Tab-separated table of C-alpha atoms and ligand atoms in Angstrom:
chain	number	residue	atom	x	y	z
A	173	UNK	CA	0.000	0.000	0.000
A	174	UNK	CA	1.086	3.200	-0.493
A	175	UNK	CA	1.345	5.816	2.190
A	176	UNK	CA	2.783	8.370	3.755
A	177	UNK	CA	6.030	6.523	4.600
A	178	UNK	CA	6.166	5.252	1.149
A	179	UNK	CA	9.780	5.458	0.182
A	180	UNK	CA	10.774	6.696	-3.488
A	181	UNK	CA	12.875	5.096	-5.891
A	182	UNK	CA	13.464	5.570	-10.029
A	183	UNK	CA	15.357	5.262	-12.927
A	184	UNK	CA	17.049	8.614	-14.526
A	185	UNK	CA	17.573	8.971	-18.312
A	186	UNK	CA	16.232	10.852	-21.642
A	187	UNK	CA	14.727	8.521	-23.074
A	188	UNK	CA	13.186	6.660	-20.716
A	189	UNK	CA	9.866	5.405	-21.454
A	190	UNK	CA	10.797	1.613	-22.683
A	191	UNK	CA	12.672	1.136	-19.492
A	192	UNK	CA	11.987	-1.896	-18.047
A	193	UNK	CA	13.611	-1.417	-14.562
A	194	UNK	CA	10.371	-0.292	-12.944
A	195	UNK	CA	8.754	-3.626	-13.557
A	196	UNK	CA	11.641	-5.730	-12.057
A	197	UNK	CA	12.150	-3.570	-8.695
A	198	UNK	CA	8.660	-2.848	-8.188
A	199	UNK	CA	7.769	-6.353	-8.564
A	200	UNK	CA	10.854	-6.982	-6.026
A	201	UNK	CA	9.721	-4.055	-3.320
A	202	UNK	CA	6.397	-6.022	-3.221
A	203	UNK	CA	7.818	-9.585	-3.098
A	204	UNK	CA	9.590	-8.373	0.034
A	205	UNK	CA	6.758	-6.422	1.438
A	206	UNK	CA	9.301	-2.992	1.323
A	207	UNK	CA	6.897	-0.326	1.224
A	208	UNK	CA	8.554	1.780	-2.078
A	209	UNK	CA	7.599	2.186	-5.113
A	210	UNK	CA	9.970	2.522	-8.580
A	211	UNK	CA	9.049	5.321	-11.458
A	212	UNK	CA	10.618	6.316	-14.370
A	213	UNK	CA	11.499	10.034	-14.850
A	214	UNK	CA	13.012	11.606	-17.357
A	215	UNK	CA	15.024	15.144	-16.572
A	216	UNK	CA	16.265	17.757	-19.130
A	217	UNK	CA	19.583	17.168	-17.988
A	218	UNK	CA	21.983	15.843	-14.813
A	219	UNK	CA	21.418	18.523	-12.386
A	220	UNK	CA	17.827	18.631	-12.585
A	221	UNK	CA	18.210	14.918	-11.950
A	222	UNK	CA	20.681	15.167	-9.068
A	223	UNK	CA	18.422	18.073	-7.577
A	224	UNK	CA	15.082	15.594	-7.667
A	225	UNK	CA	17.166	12.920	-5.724
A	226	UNK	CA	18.416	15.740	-3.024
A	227	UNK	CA	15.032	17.562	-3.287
A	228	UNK	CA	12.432	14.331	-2.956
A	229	UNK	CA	14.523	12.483	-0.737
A	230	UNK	CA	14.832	9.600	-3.938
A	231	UNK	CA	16.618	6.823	-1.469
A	232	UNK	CA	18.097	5.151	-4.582
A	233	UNK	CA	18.419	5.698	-8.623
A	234	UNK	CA	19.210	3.432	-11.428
A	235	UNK	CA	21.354	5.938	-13.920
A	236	UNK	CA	20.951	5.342	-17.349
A	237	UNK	CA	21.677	7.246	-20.785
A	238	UNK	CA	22.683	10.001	-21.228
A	239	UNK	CA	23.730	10.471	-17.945
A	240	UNK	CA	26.180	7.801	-16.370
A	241	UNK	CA	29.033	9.510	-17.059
A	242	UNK	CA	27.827	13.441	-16.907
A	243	UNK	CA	26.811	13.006	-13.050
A	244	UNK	CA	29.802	11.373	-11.388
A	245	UNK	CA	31.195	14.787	-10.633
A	246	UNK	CA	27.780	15.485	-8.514
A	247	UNK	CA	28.208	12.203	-6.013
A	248	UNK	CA	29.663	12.934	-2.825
A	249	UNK	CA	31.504	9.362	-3.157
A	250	UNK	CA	32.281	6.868	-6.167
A	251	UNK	CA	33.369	3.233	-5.586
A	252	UNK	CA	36.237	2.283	-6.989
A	253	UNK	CA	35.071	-0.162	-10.146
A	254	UNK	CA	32.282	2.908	-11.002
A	255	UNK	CA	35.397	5.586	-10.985
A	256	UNK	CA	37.659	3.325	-13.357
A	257	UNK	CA	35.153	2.134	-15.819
A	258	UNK	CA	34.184	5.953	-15.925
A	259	UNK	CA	30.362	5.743	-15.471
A	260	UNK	CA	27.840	5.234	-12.701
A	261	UNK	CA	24.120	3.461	-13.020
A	262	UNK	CA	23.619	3.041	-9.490
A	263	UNK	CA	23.163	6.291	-6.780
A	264	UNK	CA	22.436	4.989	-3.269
A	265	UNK	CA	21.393	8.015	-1.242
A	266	UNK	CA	23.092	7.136	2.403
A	267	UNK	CA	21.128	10.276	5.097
A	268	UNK	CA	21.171	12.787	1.771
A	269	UNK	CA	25.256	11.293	0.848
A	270	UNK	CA	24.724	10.414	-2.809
A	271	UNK	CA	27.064	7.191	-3.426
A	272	UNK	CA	27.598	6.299	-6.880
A	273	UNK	CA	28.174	2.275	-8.252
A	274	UNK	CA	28.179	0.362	-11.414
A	275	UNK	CA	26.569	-2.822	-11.545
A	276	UNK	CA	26.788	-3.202	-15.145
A	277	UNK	CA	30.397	-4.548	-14.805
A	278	UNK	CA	29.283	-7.659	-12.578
A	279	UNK	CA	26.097	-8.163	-14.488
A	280	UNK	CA	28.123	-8.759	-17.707
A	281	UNK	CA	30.424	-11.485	-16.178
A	282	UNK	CA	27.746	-13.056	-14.145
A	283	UNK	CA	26.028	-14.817	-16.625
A	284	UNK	CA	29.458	-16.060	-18.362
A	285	UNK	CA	31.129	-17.623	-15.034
A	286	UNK	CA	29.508	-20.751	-15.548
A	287	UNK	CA	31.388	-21.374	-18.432
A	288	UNK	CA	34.568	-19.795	-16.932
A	289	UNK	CA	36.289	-16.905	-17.646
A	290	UNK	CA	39.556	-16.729	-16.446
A	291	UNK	CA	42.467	-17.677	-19.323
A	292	UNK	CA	39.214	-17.251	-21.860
A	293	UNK	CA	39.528	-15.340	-25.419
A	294	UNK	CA	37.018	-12.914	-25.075
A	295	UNK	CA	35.767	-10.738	-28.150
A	296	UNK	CA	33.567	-7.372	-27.569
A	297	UNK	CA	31.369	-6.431	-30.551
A	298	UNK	CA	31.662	-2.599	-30.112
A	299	UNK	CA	33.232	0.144	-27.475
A	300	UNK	CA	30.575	2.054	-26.461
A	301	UNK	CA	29.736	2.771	-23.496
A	302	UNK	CA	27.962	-0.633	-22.512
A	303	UNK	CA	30.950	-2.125	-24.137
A	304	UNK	CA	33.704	0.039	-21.604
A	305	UNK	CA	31.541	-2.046	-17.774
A	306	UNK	CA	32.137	-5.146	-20.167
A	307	UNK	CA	35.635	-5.081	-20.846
A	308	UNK	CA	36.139	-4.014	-17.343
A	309	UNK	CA	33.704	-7.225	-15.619
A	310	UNK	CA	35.862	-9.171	-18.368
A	311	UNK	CA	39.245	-7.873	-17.330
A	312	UNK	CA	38.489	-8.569	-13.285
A	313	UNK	CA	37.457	-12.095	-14.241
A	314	UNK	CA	41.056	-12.593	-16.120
A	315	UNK	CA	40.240	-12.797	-19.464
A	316	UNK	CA	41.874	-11.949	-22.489
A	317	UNK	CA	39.939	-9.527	-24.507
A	318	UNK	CA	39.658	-8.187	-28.162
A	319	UNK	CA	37.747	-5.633	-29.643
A	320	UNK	CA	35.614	-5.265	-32.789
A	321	UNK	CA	34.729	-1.537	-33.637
A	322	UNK	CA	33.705	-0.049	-36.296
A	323	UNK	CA	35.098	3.686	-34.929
A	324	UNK	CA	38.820	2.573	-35.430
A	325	UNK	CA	39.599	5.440	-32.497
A	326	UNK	CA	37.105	4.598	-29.927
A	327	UNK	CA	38.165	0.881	-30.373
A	328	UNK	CA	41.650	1.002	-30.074
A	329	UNK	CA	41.099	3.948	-27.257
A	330	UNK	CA	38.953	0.926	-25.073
A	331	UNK	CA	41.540	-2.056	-26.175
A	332	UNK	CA	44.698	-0.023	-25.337
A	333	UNK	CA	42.440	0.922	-22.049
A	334	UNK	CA	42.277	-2.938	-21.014
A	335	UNK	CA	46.078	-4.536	-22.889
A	336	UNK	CA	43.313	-6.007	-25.851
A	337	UNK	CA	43.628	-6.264	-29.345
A	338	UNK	CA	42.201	-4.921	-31.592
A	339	UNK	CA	40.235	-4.521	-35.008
A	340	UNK	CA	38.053	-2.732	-36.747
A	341	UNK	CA	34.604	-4.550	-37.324
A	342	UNK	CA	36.084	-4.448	-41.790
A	343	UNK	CA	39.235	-6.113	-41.302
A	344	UNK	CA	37.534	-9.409	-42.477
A	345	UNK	CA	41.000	-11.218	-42.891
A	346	UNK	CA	42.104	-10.459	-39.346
A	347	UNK	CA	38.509	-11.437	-37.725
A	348	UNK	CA	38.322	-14.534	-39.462
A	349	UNK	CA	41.459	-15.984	-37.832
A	350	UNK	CA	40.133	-14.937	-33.974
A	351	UNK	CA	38.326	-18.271	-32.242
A	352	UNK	CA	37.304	-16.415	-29.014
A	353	UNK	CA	35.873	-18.599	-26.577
A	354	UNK	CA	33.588	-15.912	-25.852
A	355	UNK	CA	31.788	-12.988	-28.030
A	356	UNK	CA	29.710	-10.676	-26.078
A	357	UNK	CA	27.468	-8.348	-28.975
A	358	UNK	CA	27.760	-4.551	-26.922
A	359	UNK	CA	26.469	-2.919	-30.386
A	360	UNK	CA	22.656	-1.839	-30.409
A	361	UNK	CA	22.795	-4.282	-33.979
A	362	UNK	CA	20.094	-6.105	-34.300
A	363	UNK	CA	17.691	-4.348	-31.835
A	364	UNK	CA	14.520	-3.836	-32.543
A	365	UNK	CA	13.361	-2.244	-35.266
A	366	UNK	CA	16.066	-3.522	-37.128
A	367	UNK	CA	16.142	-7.340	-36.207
A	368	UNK	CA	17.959	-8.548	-39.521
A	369	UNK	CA	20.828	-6.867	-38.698
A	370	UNK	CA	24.153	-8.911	-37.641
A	371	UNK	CA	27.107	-7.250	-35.714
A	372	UNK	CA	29.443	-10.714	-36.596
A	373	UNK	CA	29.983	-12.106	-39.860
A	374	UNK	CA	28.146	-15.757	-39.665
A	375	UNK	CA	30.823	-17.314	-41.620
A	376	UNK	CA	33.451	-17.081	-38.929
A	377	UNK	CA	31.064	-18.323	-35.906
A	378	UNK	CA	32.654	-21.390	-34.448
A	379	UNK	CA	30.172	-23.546	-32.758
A	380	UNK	CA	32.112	-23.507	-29.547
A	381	UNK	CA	32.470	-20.055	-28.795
A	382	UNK	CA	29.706	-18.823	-26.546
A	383	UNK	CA	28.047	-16.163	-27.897
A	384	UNK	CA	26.284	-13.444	-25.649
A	385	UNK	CA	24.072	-10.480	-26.764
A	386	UNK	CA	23.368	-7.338	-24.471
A	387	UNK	CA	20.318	-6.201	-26.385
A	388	UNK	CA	16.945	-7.692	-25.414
A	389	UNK	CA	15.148	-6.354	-27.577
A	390	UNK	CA	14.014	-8.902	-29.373
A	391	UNK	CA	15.114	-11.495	-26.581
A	392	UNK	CA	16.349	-13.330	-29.499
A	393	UNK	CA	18.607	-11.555	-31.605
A	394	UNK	CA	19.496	-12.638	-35.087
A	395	UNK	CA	22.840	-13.079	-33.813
A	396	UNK	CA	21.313	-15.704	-31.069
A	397	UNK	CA	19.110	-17.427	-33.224
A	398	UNK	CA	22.325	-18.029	-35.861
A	399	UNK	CA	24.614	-18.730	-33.340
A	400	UNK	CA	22.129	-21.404	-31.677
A	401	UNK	CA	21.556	-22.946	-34.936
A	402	UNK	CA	25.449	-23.567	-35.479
A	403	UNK	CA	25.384	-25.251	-32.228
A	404	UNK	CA	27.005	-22.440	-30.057
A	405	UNK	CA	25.322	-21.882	-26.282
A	406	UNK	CA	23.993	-17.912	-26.010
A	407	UNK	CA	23.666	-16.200	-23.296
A	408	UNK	CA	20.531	-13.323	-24.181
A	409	UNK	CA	20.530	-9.706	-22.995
A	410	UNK	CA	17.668	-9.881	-20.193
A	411	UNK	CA	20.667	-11.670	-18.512
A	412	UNK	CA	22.397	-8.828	-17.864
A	413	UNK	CA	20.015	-7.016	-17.066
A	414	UNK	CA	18.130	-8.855	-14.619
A	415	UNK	CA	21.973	-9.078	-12.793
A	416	UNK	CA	22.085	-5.127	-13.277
A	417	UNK	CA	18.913	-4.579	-11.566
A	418	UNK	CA	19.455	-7.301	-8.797
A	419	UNK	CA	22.918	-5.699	-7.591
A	420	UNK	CA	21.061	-2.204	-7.423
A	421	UNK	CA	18.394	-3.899	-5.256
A	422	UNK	CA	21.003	-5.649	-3.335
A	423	UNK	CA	22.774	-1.998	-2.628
A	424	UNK	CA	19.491	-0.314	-1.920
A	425	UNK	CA	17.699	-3.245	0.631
A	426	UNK	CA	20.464	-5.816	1.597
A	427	UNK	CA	17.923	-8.027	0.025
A	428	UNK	CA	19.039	-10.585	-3.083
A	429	UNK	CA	16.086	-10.819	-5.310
A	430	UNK	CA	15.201	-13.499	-7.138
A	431	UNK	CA	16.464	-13.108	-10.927
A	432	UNK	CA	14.097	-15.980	-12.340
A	433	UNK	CA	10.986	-14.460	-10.691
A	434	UNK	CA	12.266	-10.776	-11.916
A	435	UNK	CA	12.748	-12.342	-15.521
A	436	UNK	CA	9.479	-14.136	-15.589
A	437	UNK	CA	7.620	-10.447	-14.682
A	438	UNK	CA	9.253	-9.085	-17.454
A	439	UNK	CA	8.145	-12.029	-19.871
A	440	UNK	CA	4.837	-12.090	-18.549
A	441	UNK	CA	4.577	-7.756	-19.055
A	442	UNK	CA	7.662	-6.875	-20.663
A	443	UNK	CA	6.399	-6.781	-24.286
A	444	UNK	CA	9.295	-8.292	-25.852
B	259	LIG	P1	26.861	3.509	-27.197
B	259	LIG	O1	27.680	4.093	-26.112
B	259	LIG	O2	26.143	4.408	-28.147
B	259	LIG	O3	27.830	2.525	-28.039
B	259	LIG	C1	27.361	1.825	-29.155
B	259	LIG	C2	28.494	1.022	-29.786
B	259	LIG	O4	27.919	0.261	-30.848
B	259	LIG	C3	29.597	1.857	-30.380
B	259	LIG	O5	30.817	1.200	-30.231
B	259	LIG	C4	29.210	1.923	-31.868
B	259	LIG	O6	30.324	1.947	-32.740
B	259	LIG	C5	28.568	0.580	-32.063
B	259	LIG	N1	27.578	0.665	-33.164
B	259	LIG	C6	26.445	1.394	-33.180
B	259	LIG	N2	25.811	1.218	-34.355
B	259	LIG	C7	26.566	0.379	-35.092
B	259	LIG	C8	26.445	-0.186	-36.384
B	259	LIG	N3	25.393	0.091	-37.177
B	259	LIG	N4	27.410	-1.018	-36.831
B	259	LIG	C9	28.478	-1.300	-36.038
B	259	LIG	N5	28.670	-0.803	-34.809
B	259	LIG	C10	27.715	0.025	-34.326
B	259	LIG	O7	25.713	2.549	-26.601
B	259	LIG	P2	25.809	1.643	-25.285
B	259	LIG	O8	25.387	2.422	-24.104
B	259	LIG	O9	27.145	0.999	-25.268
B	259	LIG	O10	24.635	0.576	-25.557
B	259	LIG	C11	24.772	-0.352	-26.603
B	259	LIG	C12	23.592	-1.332	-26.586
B	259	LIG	O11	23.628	-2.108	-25.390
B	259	LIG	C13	22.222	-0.652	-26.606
B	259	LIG	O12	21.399	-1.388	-27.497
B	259	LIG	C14	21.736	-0.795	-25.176
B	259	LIG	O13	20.317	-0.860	-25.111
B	259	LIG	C15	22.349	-2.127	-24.769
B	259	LIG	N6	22.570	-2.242	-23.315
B	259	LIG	C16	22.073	-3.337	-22.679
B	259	LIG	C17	22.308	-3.488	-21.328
B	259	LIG	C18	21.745	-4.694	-20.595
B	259	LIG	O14	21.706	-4.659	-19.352
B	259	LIG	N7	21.353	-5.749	-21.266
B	259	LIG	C19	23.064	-2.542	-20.603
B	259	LIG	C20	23.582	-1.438	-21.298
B	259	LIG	C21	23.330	-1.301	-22.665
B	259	LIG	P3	31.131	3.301	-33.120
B	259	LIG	O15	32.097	3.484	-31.999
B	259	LIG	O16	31.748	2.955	-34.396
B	259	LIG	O17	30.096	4.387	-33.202
C-alpha cells in the first residue's frame, strides 16, 4: 500500500519510457513487502536529476543514458570499479550522501562464469559505453579480450584501455582468424526495429564459442538465433540485465532478489 512513509525510488535517463527497470524492482519491493515504489522520470539534464534525488529524498536511482558519465562529478563518493570504468548506473542516497556504483560490470560477467572466464579469449562487438563495464567485468574475471569496432579510435582507445587487441569490425582477414571462446554483442545491432541486422559475420562463428548479446530487444537476436543454430550456447541480454537490476536492489535493501521471478515479470509484461 502506499502511504505516507512510502519510500521513493526511479530510474534517470532521456529517453526513458521503454525502461523496463520499474517492472523488475517494483515487482521486487512487493515480493519483500518494502513499502517503495519505482518510477521512471526523465530530466532535461543531470542537475535537474541530481536536484530531484536531493530535493524528494529519492533513497536510490538506477542511472541510465545520457547520464552515467555526466553526473559522477555530482556524487559525494564513487566506488572504486564505477570511478575506473568511468560511469555510474547506481546512486544509493546514504542520510542525503549520494554514493555512486556500477553494476553493469558484474552483471556482464555473471552470466558467463559458468562457463569460466579466467584464461578465456574474449571478443567485444563494439566500445561504447555498454561495451567500456564489459571489458572491465571481463578484465576482473582474467580474461583476455579483443575488440571489434567499427570507430577505429574509440576501439583502439577501449583495447589499449584494457592490454586487448584490436580490429576494426572491416578487417575481415584479421577477424576470421580470432576463435574467441567468448563474443559478447555490446552494439545496439540487431535491436529492434532492425532485427535482420548482424554485428558478426556468420561465416566465422565457431560452434564452440559462446556467444552473448546485451540487447533484449528482441530477446532473441538474429545473432542468437544463428549462433544457436550452429550449435554455439547464447547467453541473451535480459541476462544482464536482470543481474544489473538485482545488484542495485542488493545496494538499496540488503535483500538478493530473485532473478528468475524478476525475468518471468518481465516475460509475462515486458512486451518483448
Ligand atoms: P553507445 O555508447 O552508443 O555505443 C554503441 C556502440 O555500438 C559503439 O561502439 C558503436 O560503434 C557501435 N555501433 C552502433 N551502431 C553500429 C552499427 N550500425 N554497426 C556497427 N557498430 C555500431 O551505446 P551503449 O550504451 O554501449 O549501448 C549499446 C547497446 O547495449 C544498446 O542497445 C543498449 O540498449 C544495450 N545495453 C544493454 C544493457 C543490458 O543490461 N542488457 C546494458 C547497457 C546497454 P562506433 O564506436 O563505431 O560508433
Amino acid at each position: 500500500m502506499i502511504d505516507s512513509f512510502t519510500q521513493l525510488y526511479g530510474v534517470f535517463g532521456n529517453p526513458v519510457r521503454h525502461s523496463k527497470s520499474p517492472l523488475i524492482h517494483n515487482f521486487a519491493f512487493q515480493y519483500h513487502n518494502i513499502n517503495a515504489v519505482y518510477l521512471a522520470f526523465e530530466p532535461a539534464g543531470v542537475s535537474k536529476c541530481i536536484d530531484a534525488v536531493r530535493t524528494l529524498n529519492i533513497k536510490g536511482a538506477s542511472i541510465t543514458i545520457p547520464f552515467k558519465e555526466s553526473l559522477m562529478e555530482y556524487l559525494d563518493w564513487m566506488d572504486e570499479d564505477a570511478a575506473a570504468i568511468g560511469a555510474v548506473n547506481t546512486i544509493v542516497n546514504k542520510e542525503g550522501s549520494l554514493l555512486g556504483f556500477n553494476t553493469d560490470y558484474k552483471a556482464a560477467v555473471e552470466p558467463l562464469k559458468p562457463f569460466g572466464i579466467t584464461g578465456k579469449q574474449v571478443c567485444i562487438l563494439g566500445a561504447g559505453g555498454a561495451a567500456q563495464a564489459v571489458a572491465y567485468g571481463i578484465k576482473k574475471e582474467k580474461g583476455h579480450l579483443v575488440i571489434l569496432n567499427r570507430n577505429k579510435k574509440k576501439g583502439e582507445n577501449l583495447a589499449e584501455k584494457y592490454n586487448a587487441d584490436f580490429f576494426p569490425l572491416d578487417d575481415k582477414e584479421n577477424i576470421s582468424k580470432i576463435q574467441p571462446d567468448i563474443l559478447i554483442n555490446t552494439t545496439p545491432v540487431g535491436m529492434h526495429p532492425n532485427i535482420a541486422h548482424l554485428s558478426f559475420p556468420l561465416d566465422y562463428l565457431n560452434p564452440d564459442t559462446i556467444v552473448m548479446d546485451i540487447i533484449y530487444n528482441p530477446l532473441k537476436t538474429r545473432l542468437l538465433k544463428e549462433a544457436q543454430s550452429k550449435g554455439c550456447r547464447t547467453i541473451d541480454g535480459l541476462s544482464m540485465f536482470l543481474h544489473q537490476g538485482a545488484h542495485q536492489f542488493r545496494l538499496w535493501t540488503g535483500i538478493s532478489p530473485d532473478i528468475d521471478l524478476m525475468r518471468n515479470i518481465i516475460l509475462k509484461n515486458g512486451d518483448l
